[in-house]
C-alpha positions as a printed Julia matrix, in Angstrom:
147×3 Matrix{Float64}:
   2.36  -18.92    6.89
   0.55  -16.12    5.62
  -3.07  -15.57    6.43
  -5.09  -12.57    4.24
  -6.2    -9.32    6.24
 -10.41  -10.44    6.62
 -10.03  -13.45    6.18
 -11.61  -15.92    9.08
  -7.85  -16.66    9.97
  -7.29  -12.99   10.27
 -10.4   -10.93   10.84
  -9.87   -6.67   10.28
 -10.23   -6.25   14.29
  -6.92   -8.49   14.83
  -5.38   -6.41   12.26
  -6.53   -3.22   14.28
  -5.68   -5.25   17.73
  -2.26   -5.96   16.49
  -1.57   -2.06   15.27
  -2.69   -0.88   18.81
  -0.4    -2.97   20.42
   2.91   -2.21   18.2
   1.52    1.78   18.43
   1.81    1.32   22.62
   4.93   -0.24   22.55
   6.47    2.33   20.6
   5.3     5.01   22.34
   8.22    6.31   24.05
  10.44    5.25   21.43
  12.2     8.55   19.19
  13.86    6.15   17.25
  10.43    5.38   15.57
   9.36    7.99   13.13
   6.9     6.28   11.27
   4.25    3.38   11.28
   3.7     1.82    7.31
   0.68   -0.62    7.45
   1.5    -3.16    5.42
   3.95   -3.51    2.28
   2.21   -4.38   -0.88
  -1.0    -5.82    0.1
  -2.72   -8.38   -1.9
  -4.89  -11.48   -2.07
  -7.88  -10.44    0.64
 -10.75  -11.66   -0.04
 -13.65   -9.77   -1.75
 -17.52  -10.36   -1.21
 -19.86   -9.38   -3.85
 -20.46   -5.87   -2.31
 -17.14   -5.14   -1.51
 -13.96   -5.57   -3.76
 -10.99   -6.89   -2.07
  -9.46   -3.07   -2.31
 -12.21   -1.86   -0.65
 -11.79   -4.06    2.18
  -8.03   -2.53    2.44
  -9.58    0.64    2.69
 -11.7    -0.5     5.62
  -8.92   -2.31    7.52
  -6.28    0.87    6.89
  -8.17    3.19    8.05
  -8.98    0.91   10.9
  -5.37    0.54   11.72
  -5.1     4.09   11.46
  -7.94    4.88   13.65
  -6.64    2.75   16.7
  -2.94    3.87   16.31
  -4.7     7.7    16.56
  -6.69    6.23   20.02
  -3.11    5.24   21.55
  -2.69    9.37   21.14
   0.57    8.5    18.75
   0.72   11.47   16.64
   3.91    9.96   14.14
   3.9     9.56   10.41
   1.26    6.44    9.06
   2.26    4.9     5.59
  -0.92    3.54    3.69
  -0.04    1.43    0.79
  -2.13    0.84   -2.08
  -4.0    -2.19   -2.55
  -2.83   -4.9    -5.61
   1.15   -4.67   -4.52
   0.64   -0.89   -4.27
   0.82   -0.77   -7.89
   0.91    2.82   -9.85
  -0.88    1.29  -12.85
  -3.46   -0.39  -10.89
  -3.79    2.86   -8.53
  -6.77    4.73  -10.1
  -8.74    1.67  -10.52
  -8.64    0.51   -7.01
  -8.66    3.63   -5.1
 -10.34    5.9    -7.02
 -10.73    8.65   -4.28
  -8.45    9.6    -1.01
 -10.17    6.87    1.79
  -7.76    8.02    4.77
  -9.12   10.27    7.43
  -6.92   11.17    9.8
  -7.32   13.23   13.25
  -3.42   14.33   13.25
  -3.21   14.91    9.61
  -0.35   13.05    9.37
  -0.26   10.03    6.75
   1.0     9.71    3.22
  -0.1     7.18    0.56
   2.46    4.73   -0.98
   2.64    3.6    -4.48
   4.88    1.27   -6.14
   6.46    1.06   -9.55
   8.42   -1.48  -11.07
   9.8    -0.78  -14.4
   9.99   -3.79  -16.4
   7.94   -4.37  -19.11
   6.09   -6.5   -17.1
   5.5    -4.3   -14.63
   6.14   -6.85  -12.11
   9.66   -6.45  -10.64
  11.08   -9.3   -12.55
  13.68   -8.06  -14.79
  15.1    -9.93  -17.86
  18.18   -8.72  -18.3
  18.79   -5.26  -19.34
  19.13   -6.74  -22.64
  16.03   -8.04  -23.12
  14.25   -5.16  -21.46
  15.59   -2.46  -23.53
  14.52   -4.58  -27.13
  11.3    -5.01  -25.18
  11.06   -1.18  -24.52
  11.87   -0.28  -28.53
   9.31   -2.97  -29.81
   6.71   -1.05  -27.44
   4.11    1.11  -29.31
   4.86    4.35  -29.32
   1.86    5.5   -26.93
   3.42    2.97  -24.63
   6.57    4.32  -25.02
   5.41    7.59  -24.19
   2.95    6.72  -21.58
   6.34    4.97  -19.79
   8.09    8.42  -20.33
   5.45   10.78  -18.45
   5.59    8.25  -15.69
   9.05    7.75  -15.23
   9.03   12.21  -15.02
């Protein structure tokens, strides 16, 4: 069952609580070298003056903060909102939002190289045909992104 962080079924406080419990549970386990707060956050509730991406920023900062309050200093990986997509990163997150007392975090972005950017590949021949049919400006943009 999926529940959106920030919804009535899964308030941000419950999300923070689970990260406090995880940090405590693994506090003496040296085989765990990082925490990834969430893979591809999406479909979180929005409010008139708070878009979903801002809710994710608040929730991820809260989770990192509670991890640090347990004394844990290991790497924390923070995904971008909306599937962590590189293509929507600047619109969703125009500025860095994480403040980390341990200075040991990194942002995570995803890029899928199929024509729709969704990760659902139509097959080599179809994807190649779509790429070749794309306007030259799109092709150049894709090449710059790939480098």
